[in-house]
Short mmCIF file of C-alpha atoms in Angstrom, two decimals:
data_model
loop_
_atom_site.label_atom_id
_atom_site.label_comp_id
_atom_site.label_asym_id
_atom_site.label_seq_id
_atom_site.Cartn_x
_atom_site.Cartn_y
_atom_site.Cartn_z
CA UNK O 285 -0.04 -0.03 0.04
CA UNK O 286 1.53 3.70 -0.43
CA UNK O 287 2.54 5.89 2.15
CA UNK O 288 -0.39 8.85 1.76
CA UNK O 289 1.24 12.03 2.92
CA UNK O 290 -1.39 14.18 5.23
CA UNK O 291 -1.59 16.73 2.75
CA UNK O 292 -1.01 16.83 -0.77
CA UNK O 293 2.91 17.34 -2.01
CA UNK O 294 2.70 20.71 -3.01
CA UNK O 295 2.98 24.17 -2.09
CA UNK O 296 2.47 25.00 1.35
CA UNK O 297 -1.58 25.78 2.30
CA UNK O 298 -1.29 29.82 1.95
CA UNK O 299 1.40 29.85 0.07
CA UNK O 300 2.20 31.09 -3.34
CA UNK O 301 5.42 30.39 -5.71
CA UNK O 302 7.53 33.42 -5.25
CA UNK O 303 7.94 35.59 -8.55
CA UNK O 304 11.52 35.84 -10.86
CA UNK O 305 10.90 40.11 -9.57
CA UNK O 306 11.24 39.57 -5.54
CA UNK O 307 14.72 38.08 -6.36
CA UNK O 308 16.43 40.20 -9.58
CA UNK O 309 19.93 38.87 -10.20
CA UNK O 310 19.78 36.42 -7.22
CA UNK O 311 22.22 33.83 -7.92
CA UNK O 312 20.69 30.15 -8.74
CA UNK O 313 22.24 27.36 -6.42
CA UNK O 314 21.09 24.14 -5.32
CA UNK O 315 21.51 22.96 -2.07
CA UNK O 316 22.38 19.26 -1.79
CA UNK O 317 21.84 17.59 1.72
CA UNK O 318 23.84 15.35 3.48
CA UNK O 319 23.52 12.71 4.44
CA UNK O 320 21.08 11.59 2.03
CA UNK O 321 20.11 7.95 -0.40
CA UNK O 322 21.14 4.42 0.80
CA UNK O 323 20.75 4.04 4.69
CA UNK O 324 23.06 0.95 6.19
CA UNK O 325 19.87 -1.60 6.32
CA UNK O 326 19.22 -0.44 2.47
CA UNK O 327 22.47 -0.86 1.16
CA UNK O 328 22.53 -4.75 3.47
CA UNK O 329 19.62 -5.61 1.16
CA UNK O 330 20.05 -4.75 -2.64
CA UNK O 331 23.75 -6.09 -1.57
CA UNK O 332 21.85 -9.35 -0.49
CA UNK O 333 20.15 -9.46 -3.66
CA UNK O 334 23.31 -8.80 -5.33
CA UNK O 335 25.05 -11.52 -4.16
CA UNK O 336 22.60 -14.00 -4.15
CA UNK O 337 22.29 -13.78 -7.81
CA UNK O 338 25.89 -13.96 -8.31
CA UNK O 339 26.98 -17.00 -5.24
CA UNK O 340 23.80 -18.97 -6.41
CA UNK O 341 22.51 -18.10 -10.03
CA UNK O 342 18.72 -17.23 -11.06
CA UNK O 343 16.38 -16.91 -10.50
CA UNK O 344 16.28 -15.86 -7.12
CA UNK O 345 12.67 -14.64 -5.76
CA UNK O 346 12.22 -11.48 -3.40
CA UNK O 347 8.84 -11.38 -1.59
CA UNK O 348 7.61 -7.60 -2.16
CA UNK O 349 9.96 -5.10 -3.56
CA UNK O 350 13.38 -5.40 -1.47
CA UNK O 351 13.18 -1.62 -0.80
CA UNK O 352 10.69 1.06 -1.75
CA UNK O 353 12.26 2.59 -5.10
CA UNK O 354 11.03 1.40 -8.51
CA UNK O 355 14.65 1.89 -10.14
CA UNK O 356 16.04 -0.60 -7.97
CA UNK O 357 13.53 -3.05 -8.47
CA UNK O 358 13.28 -2.57 -12.41
CA UNK O 359 17.33 -3.04 -12.31
CA UNK O 360 17.81 -6.02 -9.98
CA UNK O 361 14.70 -8.29 -11.97
CA UNK O 362 17.29 -7.29 -14.92
CA UNK O 363 19.72 -9.23 -13.02
CA UNK O 364 17.39 -12.12 -12.53
CA UNK O 365 15.54 -11.38 -9.57
CA UNK O 366 11.79 -12.07 -9.19
CA UNK O 367 9.51 -9.97 -7.42
CA UNK O 368 6.33 -11.44 -5.70
CA UNK O 369 3.93 -10.54 -3.45
CA UNK O 370 3.00 -13.63 -1.50
CA UNK O 371 5.15 -16.80 -0.49
CA UNK O 372 3.07 -19.18 -1.68
CA UNK O 373 4.15 -17.94 -5.35
CA UNK O 374 8.15 -19.12 -5.35
CA UNK O 375 8.11 -22.70 -6.61
CA UNK O 376 9.07 -25.18 -3.49
CA UNK O 377 12.54 -25.40 -3.87
CA UNK O 378 13.74 -22.15 -4.63
CA UNK O 379 15.61 -19.42 -2.72
CA UNK O 380 13.19 -16.19 -1.67
CA UNK O 381 14.98 -13.22 0.26
CA UNK O 382 12.24 -11.33 2.80
CA UNK O 383 13.00 -7.44 2.00
CA UNK O 384 14.19 -4.98 4.33
CA UNK O 385 10.74 -4.32 5.77
CA UNK O 386 10.72 -7.34 7.64
CA UNK O 387 7.88 -9.81 7.38
CA UNK O 388 6.06 -11.71 10.01
CA UNK O 389 6.20 -14.77 12.34
CA UNK O 390 4.01 -16.67 9.65
CA UNK O 391 5.85 -15.88 6.41
CA UNK O 392 8.55 -17.61 7.85
CA UNK O 393 6.60 -20.59 8.40
CA UNK O 394 4.83 -20.30 4.97
CA UNK O 395 8.57 -20.27 3.43
CA UNK O 396 9.35 -23.74 5.63
CA UNK O 397 5.93 -25.19 4.51
CA UNK O 398 7.19 -24.47 0.75
CA UNK O 399 10.38 -26.04 1.14
CA UNK O 400 11.87 -22.76 0.62
CA UNK O 401 14.89 -21.83 1.15
CA UNK O 402 15.41 -17.78 3.23
CA UNK O 403 17.05 -14.75 3.11
CA UNK O 404 16.05 -12.42 5.43
CA UNK O 405 17.19 -9.00 4.40
CA UNK O 406 15.25 -7.80 7.31
CA UNK O 407 17.15 -4.50 8.58
CA UNK O 408 18.56 -4.83 11.41
CA UNK O 409 16.55 -1.62 13.61
CA UNK O 410 12.81 -2.75 12.08
CA UNK O 411 14.18 -6.46 13.40
CA UNK O 412 14.72 -4.49 16.65
CA UNK O 413 11.12 -2.99 17.09
CA UNK O 414 10.17 -6.72 16.35
CA UNK O 415 12.06 -8.19 18.96
CA UNK O 416 10.71 -5.27 21.42
CA UNK O 417 7.14 -6.10 20.41
CA UNK O 418 7.80 -10.06 21.41
CA UNK O 419 9.53 -9.21 25.09
CA UNK O 420 6.12 -6.24 25.70
CA UNK O 421 3.92 -8.72 24.59
CA UNK O 422 5.25 -11.83 27.31
CA UNK O 423 5.30 -9.15 29.63
CA UNK O 424 1.36 -8.47 28.51
CA UNK O 425 1.27 -4.78 27.48
CA UNK O 426 -0.72 -3.72 25.72
CA UNK O 427 1.60 -2.08 22.68
CA UNK O 428 0.79 0.74 20.35
CA UNK O 429 2.48 0.61 17.31
CA UNK O 430 2.33 4.22 15.67
CA UNK O 431 2.91 4.11 12.19
CA UNK O 432 0.96 4.12 9.00
CA UNK O 433 -1.84 1.06 8.47
CA UNK O 434 -0.92 -1.44 5.39
CA UNK O 435 2.46 -0.28 5.69
CA UNK O 436 4.57 -3.84 5.40
CA UNK O 437 6.72 -2.85 8.23
CA UNK O 438 3.38 -2.44 10.43
CA UNK O 439 1.96 -5.39 9.23
CA UNK O 440 5.49 -7.44 9.92
CA UNK O 441 5.97 -6.29 13.66
CA UNK O 442 2.22 -6.72 14.48
CA UNK O 443 2.26 -10.05 12.97
CA UNK O 444 4.73 -10.32 16.48
CA UNK O 445 2.42 -9.92 18.56
CA UNK O 446 -1.14 -9.49 16.68
CA UNK O 447 -3.24 -10.25 19.74
CA UNK O 448 -1.24 -7.13 21.84
CA UNK O 449 -0.59 -5.03 19.04
CA UNK O 450 -2.45 -1.94 18.30
CA UNK O 451 -2.07 0.48 15.31
CA UNK O 452 -2.05 4.12 15.98
CA UNK O 453 -1.85 5.70 12.49
CA UNK O 454 -1.19 9.49 14.00
CA UNK O 455 -2.26 12.15 16.45
CA UNK O 456 -5.74 12.10 14.94
CA UNK O 457 -6.34 8.55 15.39
CA UNK O 458 -5.39 8.55 19.31
CA UNK O 459 -8.99 9.29 20.24
CA UNK O 460 -10.01 5.76 18.89
CA UNK O 461 -7.16 3.47 21.55
CA UNK O 462 -8.49 0.94 23.74
CA UNK O 463 -6.26 -0.78 26.24
CA UNK O 464 -6.91 -2.82 28.73
CA UNK O 465 -4.65 -1.67 31.39
CA UNK O 466 -4.00 2.24 31.39
CA UNK O 467 -0.81 1.30 33.63
CA UNK O 468 0.27 -1.09 31.27
CA UNK O 469 1.40 -0.03 28.16
CA UNK O 470 3.88 0.92 25.97
CA UNK O 471 5.02 2.48 22.52
CA UNK O 472 6.52 1.25 19.71
CA UNK O 473 7.04 2.96 16.33
CA UNK O 474 7.20 2.01 12.54
CA UNK O 475 11.07 3.42 11.99
CA UNK O 476 10.52 5.58 8.55
CA UNK O 477 8.47 8.07 10.42
CA UNK O 478 8.52 12.13 10.53
CA UNK O 479 10.02 12.70 13.56
CA UNK O 480 7.94 15.53 14.92
CA UNK O 481 4.65 13.54 14.02
CA UNK O 482 5.75 10.53 15.62
CA UNK O 483 6.61 12.79 19.13
CA UNK O 484 2.88 14.93 18.52
CA UNK O 485 1.15 11.25 18.22
CA UNK O 486 3.16 9.68 21.68
CA UNK O 487 2.72 13.24 23.73
CA UNK O 488 -1.31 13.29 22.38
CA UNK O 489 -0.69 9.39 24.22
CA UNK O 490 0.45 10.41 27.36
CA UNK O 491 -2.00 12.71 27.48
CA UNK O 492 -4.55 9.72 28.14
CA UNK O 493 -1.89 7.46 29.80
CA UNK O 494 0.64 9.14 31.90
CA UNK O 495 2.39 5.86 32.67
CA UNK O 496 2.68 5.39 29.05
CA UNK O 497 6.48 3.22 29.20
CA UNK O 498 8.68 4.47 25.95
CA UNK O 499 10.74 1.91 24.01
CA UNK O 500 14.39 1.59 25.33
CA UNK O 501 15.40 3.39 22.93
CA UNK O 502 14.43 5.54 20.28
CA UNK O 503 12.80 3.39 17.61
CA UNK O 504 12.76 5.83 14.50
CA UNK O 505 15.65 5.10 12.18
CA UNK O 506 18.94 6.86 12.98
CA UNK O 507 19.08 7.20 8.92
CA UNK O 508 15.50 8.63 8.73
CA UNK O 509 16.33 11.11 11.46
CA UNK O 510 19.59 11.86 10.24
CA UNK O 511 17.63 12.94 6.73
CA UNK O 512 14.79 15.04 8.21
CA UNK O 513 17.54 16.72 10.11
CA UNK O 514 19.01 18.05 6.98
CA UNK O 515 16.08 18.93 4.95
CA UNK O 516 14.42 21.09 7.62
CA UNK O 517 18.01 23.04 7.62
CA UNK O 518 18.03 23.09 3.43
CA UNK O 519 14.40 23.83 3.40
CA UNK O 520 14.00 27.11 5.60
CA UNK O 521 16.56 28.67 2.53
CA UNK O 522 15.05 27.36 -0.65
CA UNK O 523 12.35 28.52 -3.05
CA UNK O 524 11.71 24.98 -4.40
CA UNK O 525 12.65 20.96 -2.25
CA UNK O 526 12.65 18.15 -4.73
CA UNK O 527 13.40 14.59 -3.11
CA UNK O 528 14.19 11.60 -5.24
CA UNK O 529 12.16 9.13 -4.11
CA UNK O 530 9.37 6.42 -4.81
CA UNK O 531 5.91 7.56 -3.90
CA UNK O 532 5.24 3.74 -1.84
CA UNK O 533 8.48 5.02 0.35
CA UNK O 534 7.03 6.17 3.55
CA UNK O 535 10.51 7.74 4.61
CA UNK O 536 10.56 10.04 1.23
CA UNK O 537 7.27 11.08 1.86
CA UNK O 538 7.73 12.33 4.93
CA UNK O 539 10.69 14.11 3.58
CA UNK O 540 8.95 16.04 1.56
CA UNK O 541 6.17 17.49 4.13
CA UNK O 542 9.50 18.05 6.43
CA UNK O 543 10.43 20.48 3.99
CA UNK O 544 7.11 22.18 3.60
CA UNK O 545 6.74 22.80 7.59
CA UNK O 546 9.83 24.06 7.96
CA UNK O 547 10.15 26.85 5.78
CA UNK O 548 10.40 25.39 2.02
CA UNK O 549 7.75 27.51 -0.97
CA UNK O 550 7.74 23.78 -2.86
CA UNK O 551 8.23 20.45 -2.37
CA UNK O 552 7.75 17.82 -4.86
CA UNK O 553 8.28 13.46 -4.69
CA UNK O 554 9.77 12.25 -7.90
CA UNK O 555 11.31 9.32 -9.15
CA UNK O 556 14.51 11.30 -10.94
CA UNK O 557 14.97 14.20 -13.50
CA UNK O 558 12.27 13.10 -15.81
CA UNK O 559 9.55 13.70 -13.74
CA UNK O 560 10.54 17.35 -12.95
CA UNK O 561 8.15 19.83 -14.60
CA UNK O 562 10.59 22.79 -15.58
CA UNK O 563 7.17 25.39 -14.11
CA UNK O 564 8.43 24.78 -11.42
CA UNK O 565 11.49 26.34 -11.69
CA UNK O 566 9.72 29.83 -12.17
CA UNK O 567 11.01 32.85 -9.82
CA UNK O 568 13.24 29.85 -8.27
CA UNK O 569 17.16 30.07 -7.23
CA UNK O 570 17.65 28.13 -4.25
CA UNK O 571 16.49 24.14 -5.09
CA UNK O 572 17.55 22.06 -1.93
CA UNK O 573 17.68 18.59 -3.08
CA UNK O 574 17.60 14.97 -1.08
CA UNK O 575 16.59 11.42 -1.11
CA UNK O 576 14.34 8.78 0.31
CA UNK O 577 16.76 6.36 2.26
CA UNK O 578 15.85 3.62 -0.95
CA UNK O 579 18.09 5.71 -3.69
CA UNK O 580 20.40 5.18 -5.36
CA UNK O 581 22.94 8.19 -5.79
CA UNK O 582 23.36 7.68 -9.94
CA UNK O 583 18.88 9.32 -9.71
CA UNK O 584 20.23 12.36 -7.24
CA UNK O 585 23.36 12.82 -10.21
CA UNK O 586 21.19 12.95 -12.95
CA UNK O 587 18.82 15.14 -11.19
CA UNK O 588 22.03 17.77 -10.66
CA UNK O 589 23.03 17.37 -13.92
CA UNK O 590 18.97 18.46 -15.48
CA UNK O 591 19.16 21.18 -13.14
CA UNK O 592 23.26 22.40 -14.20
CA UNK O 593 21.64 22.35 -17.97
CA UNK O 594 18.89 24.32 -17.02
CA UNK O 595 21.87 26.95 -15.37
CA UNK O 596 21.74 25.58 -11.42
CA UNK O 597 25.12 24.65 -11.98
CA UNK O 598 26.06 25.97 -8.16
CA UNK O 599 25.52 23.04 -5.66
CA UNK O 600 26.28 23.59 -2.25
CA UNK O 601 26.20 20.89 0.25
CA UNK O 602 24.61 21.09 3.63
CA UNK O 603 25.57 18.32 6.05
CA UNK O 604 24.24 18.54 9.70
CA UNK O 605 25.00 15.46 11.17
CA UNK O 606 27.77 12.25 9.17
CA UNK O 607 26.84 8.70 9.09
CA UNK O 608 29.04 6.23 9.78
CA UNK O 609 26.77 2.98 10.22
CA UNK O 610 26.73 -0.34 8.61
CA UNK O 611 25.48 -3.49 8.85
CA UNK O 612 27.21 -7.38 7.95
CA UNK O 613 25.21 -9.35 5.73
CA UNK O 614 22.37 -11.99 6.35
CA UNK O 615 24.15 -14.56 7.46
CA UNK O 616 22.40 -17.18 5.25
CA UNK O 617 24.76 -15.53 2.37
CA UNK O 618 27.62 -17.35 3.85
CA UNK O 619 25.25 -20.86 3.43
CA UNK O 620 25.29 -23.33 -0.14
CA UNK O 621 21.20 -22.42 -0.31
CA UNK O 622 21.05 -24.34 -3.81
CA UNK O 623 21.89 -27.80 -1.68
CA UNK O 624 19.78 -26.93 1.37
CA UNK O 625 17.08 -25.96 -0.85
CA UNK O 626 17.12 -29.44 -2.75
CA UNK O 627 17.71 -31.55 0.24
CA UNK O 628 14.17 -30.01 1.54
CA UNK O 629 12.47 -31.00 -1.43
CA UNK O 630 14.90 -34.19 -1.76
#
């Protein structure tokens, strides 16, 4: 299910584009946000598919999009990956990779019944939230999961403790929440949400449940927070913010919303340079540019080239934080999965 923004991805309410007459002779520039693009979890998942194809040969099946980016999915398809919606679509004895968004325990059970060899490319930060859900369910807490209904990550986390999890889809949904014991409630969250909106939801929940327990560490992933921090700094000086990312990418949609909420006159989500409308540049001198956590650099480079051809050659990097996070590849890539699958079907 596609991520649905809380307002249209365009001008902020009450705002109009700046006219060219407002900025006579102004220097055209691009404020390039950093960090941007691939996070460690996405990098790990994409490499896992590539290495599986190289190590075991095509086809390798992937349940759902490995990450939410059309370019990445199409590139991997050309290399021999086959993307399916359900585990049951994978032929018996084949290899299936679970996406970075994570899956519920029942999906692992389906793969076992289908005699499939599996590679779990779930982002370790999503796995952390899964483990928290299991732990609090064992302690008989009501778990309030802040996230967007239908998102794959939410489905996977809820599946860890379906009898204990209640989805809270933003601050407006707080009034619908009911719990068994207001003194035994904990909140968790989807990792790709807006930090600001999540904390607004948490504050509203605490208004109803003063003893609401917080997770031991922030669930929103470091990369989501870092990209939002950078886009906030870019947005205050930008006439137009372009975010490269697919519309079903929650963190990419949140970047546009964050830019609009923090000063950008206009904000647009595009999969690549080919989706930019030159009309958006009318009267624009400063363009802010970032990309979602599942976007390869080649797509951002394409936008930079497109802008340079139209006079926006001056690029300034805005980097309020640095990233050095890396994750090791899934352990299954160290085994002979073809032989393992053959044993299961034999």
